[in-house]
PDB file of C-alpha atoms and ligand atoms in Angstrom:
ATOM      1  CA  UNK A 138      -0.023   0.192  -0.115  1.00  0.00           C
ATOM      2  CA  UNK A 139       1.232   3.371  -0.680  1.00  0.00           C
ATOM      3  CA  UNK A 140       2.000   5.810   2.132  1.00  0.00           C
ATOM      4  CA  UNK A 141      -0.563   8.778   2.825  1.00  0.00           C
ATOM      5  CA  UNK A 142       0.326  12.065   3.936  1.00  0.00           C
ATOM      6  CA  UNK A 143      -2.675  13.503   5.386  1.00  0.00           C
ATOM      7  CA  UNK A 144      -3.490  17.588   5.302  1.00  0.00           C
ATOM      8  CA  UNK A 145      -6.295  19.458   6.664  1.00  0.00           C
ATOM      9  CA  UNK A 146      -7.511  22.951   5.668  1.00  0.00           C
ATOM     10  CA  UNK A 147      -5.436  24.055   8.398  1.00  0.00           C
ATOM     11  CA  UNK A 148      -2.321  22.801   7.041  1.00  0.00           C
ATOM     12  CA  UNK A 149      -3.113  24.345   4.002  1.00  0.00           C
ATOM     13  CA  UNK A 150      -4.000  27.372   5.320  1.00  0.00           C
ATOM     14  CA  UNK A 151      -0.728  27.480   6.994  1.00  0.00           C
ATOM     15  CA  UNK A 152       1.402  26.507   4.340  1.00  0.00           C
ATOM     16  CA  UNK A 153       0.356  29.320   2.546  1.00  0.00           C
ATOM     17  CA  UNK A 154       0.739  32.046   4.745  1.00  0.00           C
ATOM     18  CA  UNK A 155       4.218  30.546   5.645  1.00  0.00           C
ATOM     19  CA  UNK A 156       4.959  30.801   1.765  1.00  0.00           C
ATOM     20  CA  UNK A 157       3.566  34.551   1.147  1.00  0.00           C
ATOM     21  CA  UNK A 158       6.141  36.562   2.315  1.00  0.00           C
ATOM     22  CA  UNK A 159       9.029  34.727   0.689  1.00  0.00           C
ATOM     23  CA  UNK A 160       6.573  35.038  -2.717  1.00  0.00           C
ATOM     24  CA  UNK A 161       6.806  38.443  -2.014  1.00  0.00           C
ATOM     25  CA  UNK A 162      10.233  38.926  -1.549  1.00  0.00           C
ATOM     26  CA  UNK A 163      11.109  37.027  -4.607  1.00  0.00           C
ATOM     27  CA  UNK A 164       8.247  38.062  -7.249  1.00  0.00           C
ATOM     28  CA  UNK A 165       5.494  40.237  -5.990  1.00  0.00           C
ATOM     29  CA  UNK A 166       2.855  38.087  -8.791  1.00  0.00           C
ATOM     30  CA  UNK A 167       0.260  41.007 -10.335  1.00  0.00           C
ATOM     31  CA  UNK A 168      -1.457  37.885 -11.272  1.00  0.00           C
ATOM     32  CA  UNK A 169      -2.202  34.388 -10.213  1.00  0.00           C
ATOM     33  CA  UNK A 170      -3.115  30.672 -12.462  1.00  0.00           C
ATOM     34  CA  UNK A 171      -4.451  28.569 -10.506  1.00  0.00           C
ATOM     35  CA  UNK A 172      -4.175  24.867 -12.249  1.00  0.00           C
ATOM     36  CA  UNK A 173      -7.545  23.541 -11.716  1.00  0.00           C
ATOM     37  CA  UNK A 174      -8.778  21.808  -9.162  1.00  0.00           C
ATOM     38  CA  UNK A 175      -6.023  21.235  -6.904  1.00  0.00           C
ATOM     39  CA  UNK A 176      -4.535  24.862  -7.003  1.00  0.00           C
ATOM     40  CA  UNK A 177      -7.905  26.680  -6.942  1.00  0.00           C
ATOM     41  CA  UNK A 178      -7.747  26.481  -3.044  1.00  0.00           C
ATOM     42  CA  UNK A 179      -4.480  27.022  -2.520  1.00  0.00           C
ATOM     43  CA  UNK A 180      -4.758  30.652  -4.670  1.00  0.00           C
ATOM     44  CA  UNK A 181      -7.748  31.865  -3.034  1.00  0.00           C
ATOM     45  CA  UNK A 182      -6.217  31.129   0.463  1.00  0.00           C
ATOM     46  CA  UNK A 183      -2.509  32.873  -1.008  1.00  0.00           C
ATOM     47  CA  UNK A 184      -4.402  35.883  -2.588  1.00  0.00           C
ATOM     48  CA  UNK A 185      -5.157  37.261   1.148  1.00  0.00           C
ATOM     49  CA  UNK A 186      -1.642  36.745   2.296  1.00  0.00           C
ATOM     50  CA  UNK A 187      -0.281  38.331  -0.555  1.00  0.00           C
ATOM     51  CA  UNK A 188      -2.631  41.509  -0.068  1.00  0.00           C
ATOM     52  CA  UNK A 189      -0.853  44.767   0.158  1.00  0.00           C
ATOM     53  CA  UNK A 190      -2.342  47.409   1.760  1.00  0.00           C
ATOM     54  CA  UNK A 191      -3.764  50.171  -0.922  1.00  0.00           C
ATOM     55  CA  UNK A 192      -3.336  47.489  -3.160  1.00  0.00           C
ATOM     56  CA  UNK A 193      -6.117  45.748  -5.120  1.00  0.00           C
ATOM     57  CA  UNK A 194      -6.880  41.956  -4.724  1.00  0.00           C
ATOM     58  CA  UNK A 195      -4.387  39.855  -6.866  1.00  0.00           C
ATOM     59  CA  UNK A 196      -6.963  38.535  -9.864  1.00  0.00           C
ATOM     60  CA  UNK A 197      -7.300  34.844 -10.034  1.00  0.00           C
ATOM     61  CA  UNK A 198      -7.193  32.680 -13.292  1.00  0.00           C
ATOM     62  CA  UNK A 199      -8.406  29.433 -14.041  1.00  0.00           C
ATOM     63  CA  UNK A 200      -6.592  26.574 -15.987  1.00  0.00           C
ATOM     64  CA  UNK A 201      -7.771  22.950 -16.233  1.00  0.00           C
ATOM     65  CA  UNK A 202      -5.340  20.310 -16.847  1.00  0.00           C
ATOM     66  CA  UNK A 203      -5.736  16.682 -16.139  1.00  0.00           C
ATOM     67  CA  UNK A 204      -3.249  13.909 -16.293  1.00  0.00           C
ATOM     68  CA  UNK A 205      -4.752  11.640 -13.646  1.00  0.00           C
ATOM     69  CA  UNK A 206      -7.126   9.608 -13.786  1.00  0.00           C
ATOM     70  CA  UNK A 207      -9.134   7.239 -11.326  1.00  0.00           C
ATOM     71  CA  UNK A 208      -8.116   3.462 -12.813  1.00  0.00           C
ATOM     72  CA  UNK A 209     -10.739   0.695 -11.660  1.00  0.00           C
ATOM     73  CA  UNK A 210      -7.688  -1.723 -10.830  1.00  0.00           C
ATOM     74  CA  UNK A 211      -5.343   0.514  -9.237  1.00  0.00           C
ATOM     75  CA  UNK A 212      -6.102  -1.242  -5.386  1.00  0.00           C
ATOM     76  CA  UNK A 213      -6.924   1.735  -3.821  1.00  0.00           C
ATOM     77  CA  UNK A 214      -9.964   3.903  -4.620  1.00  0.00           C
ATOM     78  CA  UNK A 215      -8.363   7.169  -3.246  1.00  0.00           C
ATOM     79  CA  UNK A 216      -4.834   6.761  -4.711  1.00  0.00           C
ATOM     80  CA  UNK A 217      -4.713   7.890  -8.278  1.00  0.00           C
ATOM     81  CA  UNK A 218      -2.747   6.704 -11.057  1.00  0.00           C
ATOM     82  CA  UNK A 219      -0.478   8.770 -13.290  1.00  0.00           C
ATOM     83  CA  UNK A 220      -1.460   8.968 -17.043  1.00  0.00           C
ATOM     84  CA  UNK A 221       0.867  10.316 -19.381  1.00  0.00           C
ATOM     85  CA  UNK A 222      -0.658  12.872 -21.465  1.00  0.00           C
ATOM     86  CA  UNK A 223      -1.937  16.179 -20.475  1.00  0.00           C
ATOM     87  CA  UNK A 224      -5.828  16.647 -21.546  1.00  0.00           C
ATOM     88  CA  UNK A 225      -6.333  20.662 -21.440  1.00  0.00           C
ATOM     89  CA  UNK A 226     -10.084  20.954 -19.618  1.00  0.00           C
ATOM     90  CA  UNK A 227      -9.978  24.896 -19.246  1.00  0.00           C
ATOM     91  CA  UNK A 228      -7.876  27.599 -20.264  1.00  0.00           C
ATOM     92  CA  UNK A 229      -7.327  31.560 -19.549  1.00  0.00           C
ATOM     93  CA  UNK A 230     -11.043  33.190 -19.725  1.00  0.00           C
ATOM     94  CA  UNK A 231     -10.828  35.666 -22.186  1.00  0.00           C
ATOM     95  CA  UNK A 232     -13.676  37.647 -21.398  1.00  0.00           C
ATOM     96  CA  UNK A 233     -12.130  38.557 -18.256  1.00  0.00           C
ATOM     97  CA  UNK A 234      -8.532  39.158 -19.553  1.00  0.00           C
ATOM     98  CA  UNK A 235      -9.560  40.914 -22.871  1.00  0.00           C
ATOM     99  CA  UNK A 236      -6.693  39.969 -24.793  1.00  0.00           C
ATOM    100  CA  UNK A 237      -3.682  37.550 -24.144  1.00  0.00           C
ATOM    101  CA  UNK A 238      -1.590  40.741 -24.849  1.00  0.00           C
ATOM    102  CA  UNK A 239      -2.816  41.497 -21.607  1.00  0.00           C
ATOM    103  CA  UNK A 240      -0.571  39.229 -20.280  1.00  0.00           C
ATOM    104  CA  UNK A 241       2.762  41.054 -22.019  1.00  0.00           C
ATOM    105  CA  UNK A 242       4.840  42.261 -19.303  1.00  0.00           C
ATOM    106  CA  UNK A 243       2.891  40.820 -16.347  1.00  0.00           C
ATOM    107  CA  UNK A 244       4.246  39.235 -13.535  1.00  0.00           C
ATOM    108  CA  UNK A 245       2.292  35.812 -13.130  1.00  0.00           C
ATOM    109  CA  UNK A 246       2.652  33.358 -10.401  1.00  0.00           C
ATOM    110  CA  UNK A 247       1.111  29.210 -11.125  1.00  0.00           C
ATOM    111  CA  UNK A 248      -0.207  27.903  -8.602  1.00  0.00           C
ATOM    112  CA  UNK A 249      -0.893  23.882  -7.939  1.00  0.00           C
ATOM    113  CA  UNK A 250      -1.129  21.747  -5.375  1.00  0.00           C
ATOM    114  CA  UNK A 251       1.251  19.015  -6.181  1.00  0.00           C
ATOM    115  CA  UNK A 252       4.635  19.189  -8.230  1.00  0.00           C
ATOM    116  CA  UNK A 253       4.656  15.241  -8.558  1.00  0.00           C
ATOM    117  CA  UNK A 254       6.454  13.769 -11.691  1.00  0.00           C
ATOM    118  CA  UNK A 255       6.476  17.901 -13.187  1.00  0.00           C
ATOM    119  CA  UNK A 256       4.820  17.185 -16.222  1.00  0.00           C
ATOM    120  CA  UNK A 257       1.420  19.410 -15.611  1.00  0.00           C
ATOM    121  CA  UNK A 258       3.634  22.403 -14.530  1.00  0.00           C
ATOM    122  CA  UNK A 259       6.019  21.462 -17.612  1.00  0.00           C
ATOM    123  CA  UNK A 260       2.581  22.042 -20.021  1.00  0.00           C
ATOM    124  CA  UNK A 261       1.722  24.867 -18.121  1.00  0.00           C
ATOM    125  CA  UNK A 262       4.652  26.738 -18.484  1.00  0.00           C
ATOM    126  CA  UNK A 263       5.183  25.582 -21.975  1.00  0.00           C
ATOM    127  CA  UNK A 264       1.170  26.817 -23.386  1.00  0.00           C
ATOM    128  CA  UNK A 265       0.975  29.914 -21.174  1.00  0.00           C
ATOM    129  CA  UNK A 266       4.769  31.237 -22.604  1.00  0.00           C
ATOM    130  CA  UNK A 267       3.955  30.023 -26.228  1.00  0.00           C
ATOM    131  CA  UNK A 268       0.597  32.263 -26.070  1.00  0.00           C
ATOM    132  CA  UNK A 269       2.189  34.891 -24.679  1.00  0.00           C
ATOM    133  CA  UNK A 270       4.850  35.040 -26.548  1.00  0.00           C
ATOM    134  CA  UNK A 271       2.760  35.165 -29.613  1.00  0.00           C
ATOM    135  CA  UNK A 272       0.592  37.863 -28.163  1.00  0.00           C
ATOM    136  CA  UNK A 273       4.128  39.626 -27.740  1.00  0.00           C
ATOM    137  CA  UNK A 274       5.356  39.622 -31.029  1.00  0.00           C
ATOM    138  CA  UNK A 275       1.584  40.660 -32.227  1.00  0.00           C
ATOM    139  CA  UNK A 276       1.809  43.964 -30.681  1.00  0.00           C
ATOM    140  CA  UNK A 277       5.333  44.150 -30.983  1.00  0.00           C
ATOM    141  CA  UNK A 278       6.120  44.792 -27.589  1.00  0.00           C
ATOM    142  CA  UNK A 279       9.534  44.101 -25.742  1.00  0.00           C
ATOM    143  CA  UNK A 280       8.196  43.712 -22.244  1.00  0.00           C
ATOM    144  CA  UNK A 281       8.952  40.114 -20.675  1.00  0.00           C
ATOM    145  CA  UNK A 282       6.352  37.849 -18.805  1.00  0.00           C
ATOM    146  CA  UNK A 283       8.145  36.668 -15.940  1.00  0.00           C
ATOM    147  CA  UNK A 284       6.485  33.303 -14.526  1.00  0.00           C
ATOM    148  CA  UNK A 285       7.022  32.009 -10.925  1.00  0.00           C
ATOM    149  CA  UNK A 286       5.502  28.749  -9.380  1.00  0.00           C
ATOM    150  CA  UNK A 287       3.861  27.832  -6.049  1.00  0.00           C
ATOM    151  CA  UNK A 288       2.931  24.303  -4.800  1.00  0.00           C
ATOM    152  CA  UNK A 289       2.007  23.268  -1.178  1.00  0.00           C
ATOM    153  CA  UNK A 290       4.035  20.133  -1.850  1.00  0.00           C
ATOM    154  CA  UNK A 291       6.736  19.004  -4.020  1.00  0.00           C
ATOM    155  CA  UNK A 292       7.637  15.362  -4.174  1.00  0.00           C
ATOM    156  CA  UNK A 293      11.525  14.969  -4.106  1.00  0.00           C
ATOM    157  CA  UNK A 294      11.722  12.033  -6.940  1.00  0.00           C
ATOM    158  CA  UNK A 295      13.000  11.893 -10.382  1.00  0.00           C
ATOM    159  CA  UNK A 296      11.030  14.602 -12.351  1.00  0.00           C
ATOM    160  CA  UNK A 297       9.486  13.453 -15.989  1.00  0.00           C
ATOM    161  CA  UNK A 298       8.963  17.565 -16.904  1.00  0.00           C
ATOM    162  CA  UNK A 299      11.206  19.997 -17.180  1.00  0.00           C
ATOM    163  CA  UNK A 300      10.651  23.804 -16.055  1.00  0.00           C
ATOM    164  CA  UNK A 301      12.770  26.173 -17.370  1.00  0.00           C
ATOM    165  CA  UNK A 302      15.995  26.841 -15.624  1.00  0.00           C
ATOM    166  CA  UNK A 303      15.267  30.781 -14.306  1.00  0.00           C
ATOM    167  CA  UNK A 304      12.340  29.817 -12.951  1.00  0.00           C
ATOM    168  CA  UNK A 305      13.578  26.734 -11.203  1.00  0.00           C
ATOM    169  CA  UNK A 306      16.652  28.730  -9.634  1.00  0.00           C
ATOM    170  CA  UNK A 307      14.757  31.843  -8.909  1.00  0.00           C
ATOM    171  CA  UNK A 308      11.182  31.565  -9.141  1.00  0.00           C
ATOM    172  CA  UNK A 309      10.205  28.135  -7.582  1.00  0.00           C
ATOM    173  CA  UNK A 310       8.655  27.885  -4.239  1.00  0.00           C
ATOM    174  CA  UNK A 311       7.262  24.672  -2.511  1.00  0.00           C
ATOM    175  CA  UNK A 312       5.967  25.064   1.124  1.00  0.00           C
ATOM    176  CA  UNK A 313       6.996  21.634   1.842  1.00  0.00           C
ATOM    177  CA  UNK A 314       8.965  19.259   0.493  1.00  0.00           C
ATOM    178  CA  UNK A 315       8.262  15.398   0.641  1.00  0.00           C
ATOM    179  CA  UNK A 316       8.849  11.692  -0.319  1.00  0.00           C
ATOM    180  CA  UNK A 317       7.173   9.827  -2.865  1.00  0.00           C
ATOM    181  CA  UNK A 318       3.868   9.557  -0.924  1.00  0.00           C
ATOM    182  CA  UNK A 319       0.411  10.082  -2.059  1.00  0.00           C
ATOM    183  CA  UNK A 320      -1.001  13.333  -0.386  1.00  0.00           C
ATOM    184  CA  UNK A 321      -4.531  13.340   0.571  1.00  0.00           C
ATOM    185  CA  UNK A 322      -6.008  16.681   0.497  1.00  0.00           C
ATOM    186  CA  UNK A 323      -8.982  17.815   2.354  1.00  0.00           C
ATOM    187  CA  UNK A 324     -11.197  18.748  -0.765  1.00  0.00           C
ATOM    188  CA  UNK A 325     -10.915  15.367  -2.022  1.00  0.00           C
ATOM    189  CA  UNK A 326     -12.139  14.051   1.376  1.00  0.00           C
ATOM    190  CA  UNK A 327     -15.783  12.682   1.151  1.00  0.00           C
ATOM    191  CA  UNK A 328     -15.853  12.113   5.144  1.00  0.00           C
ATOM    192  CA  UNK A 329     -14.064  15.806   6.486  1.00  0.00           C
ATOM    193  CA  UNK A 330     -14.123  14.551   9.878  1.00  0.00           C
ATOM    194  CA  UNK A 331     -12.303  11.214   9.027  1.00  0.00           C
ATOM    195  CA  UNK A 332      -9.398  12.947   7.265  1.00  0.00           C
ATOM    196  CA  UNK A 333      -8.765  15.225   9.956  1.00  0.00           C
ATOM    197  CA  UNK A 334      -9.077  12.360  12.223  1.00  0.00           C
ATOM    198  CA  UNK A 335      -6.334  10.223  10.355  1.00  0.00           C
ATOM    199  CA  UNK A 336      -4.433  13.477  10.140  1.00  0.00           C
ATOM    200  CA  UNK A 337      -4.471  14.021  14.172  1.00  0.00           C
ATOM    201  CA  UNK A 338      -3.513  10.266  14.248  1.00  0.00           C
ATOM    202  CA  UNK A 339      -0.537  10.550  11.990  1.00  0.00           C
ATOM    203  CA  UNK A 340       0.702  13.688  13.904  1.00  0.00           C
ATOM    204  CA  UNK A 341       0.389  12.179  17.002  1.00  0.00           C
ATOM    205  CA  UNK A 342       2.780   8.956  16.006  1.00  0.00           C
ATOM    206  CA  UNK A 343       5.226  11.422  15.017  1.00  0.00           C
ATOM    207  CA  UNK A 344       4.841  12.971  18.293  1.00  0.00           C
ATOM    208  CA  UNK A 345       4.288  16.239  16.411  1.00  0.00           C
TER     209      UNK A 345
HETATM  210  P1  LIG B 252       2.230  15.570 -12.129  1.00  0.00           P
HETATM  211  O1  LIG B 252       2.132  16.333 -13.503  1.00  0.00           O
HETATM  212  O2  LIG B 252       3.533  16.480 -11.460  1.00  0.00           O
HETATM  213  O3  LIG B 252       2.653  14.240 -12.052  1.00  0.00           O
HETATM  214  O4  LIG B 252       0.812  15.499 -11.198  1.00  0.00           O
HETATM  215  C1  LIG B 252      -0.073  16.655 -11.049  1.00  0.00           C
HETATM  216  C2  LIG B 252      -1.016  16.453 -10.834  1.00  0.00           C
HETATM  217  O5  LIG B 252      -1.390  14.987 -10.238  1.00  0.00           O
HETATM  218  C3  LIG B 252      -1.529  17.664  -9.306  1.00  0.00           C
HETATM  219  O6  LIG B 252      -2.154  18.537 -10.124  1.00  0.00           O
HETATM  220  C4  LIG B 252      -2.863  16.757  -8.889  1.00  0.00           C
HETATM  221  O7  LIG B 252      -3.783  16.473  -9.031  1.00  0.00           O
HETATM  222  C5  LIG B 252      -2.430  15.216  -8.856  1.00  0.00           C
HETATM  223  N1  LIG B 252      -1.198  14.180  -8.016  1.00  0.00           N
HETATM  224  C6  LIG B 252       0.077  14.012  -8.158  1.00  0.00           C
HETATM  225  N2  LIG B 252       0.429  13.278  -6.830  1.00  0.00           N
HETATM  226  C7  LIG B 252      -0.482  13.600  -5.977  1.00  0.00           C
HETATM  227  C8  LIG B 252      -0.690  13.123  -4.694  1.00  0.00           C
HETATM  228  O8  LIG B 252      -0.082  12.911  -3.974  1.00  0.00           O
HETATM  229  N3  LIG B 252      -2.005  13.587  -4.469  1.00  0.00           N
HETATM  230  C9  LIG B 252      -2.816  14.022  -4.966  1.00  0.00           C
HETATM  231  N4  LIG B 252      -4.166  14.083  -4.442  1.00  0.00           N
HETATM  232  N5  LIG B 252      -3.070  14.329  -6.113  1.00  0.00           N
HETATM  233  C10 LIG B 252      -1.646  14.125  -6.755  1.00  0.00           C
END
């Protein structure tokens, strides 16, 4: 059986709170792009902690990417198995953004819950960079769009996906680095009390 790590809503909240000053110090995003569904809740919580007095809230755009599918024979109903292909289920809302050119020169923070094989993040960064570059050359701008990444958990393992060196070195934030275990997030729980009980039990076992 795969080792499981139970993460509560409180844990998520505190991980975002802890990461926010580092992200502000490093990057000061003016737009967030949440990868759904796991990036939505962290992005919303993070936004409260990134808010600067006198400045408006940072807008959140959503994109939907899907790599994992529930396979009927995976042995554990909670654990999903990796697909090999990223499916785009939703892209940027152009009615809200106006035109893609509105992304030119922005500082964009991409938010997801977990960096596992990195396939999803590689896809998101590559496709967003491609769209922005196209828009930039159309309007003949020399303004660069910068990308940064925030995830709650990065699994310390051999990655399949590759991220641009600059992002990885300078603008990659993972609130926690964990082993190759299955992380159970609260928004996936069908019984949140049982989920919280299992999280508390694991914490007590570790003497925390
Ligand atoms: P990657 O492309 O990095 O392999 O996987 C990213 C996506 O896979 C995540 O956004 C998430 O939906 C799913 N995923 C990978 N590992 C886990 C995990 O341990 N727990 C949960 N709940 N989802 C995971």
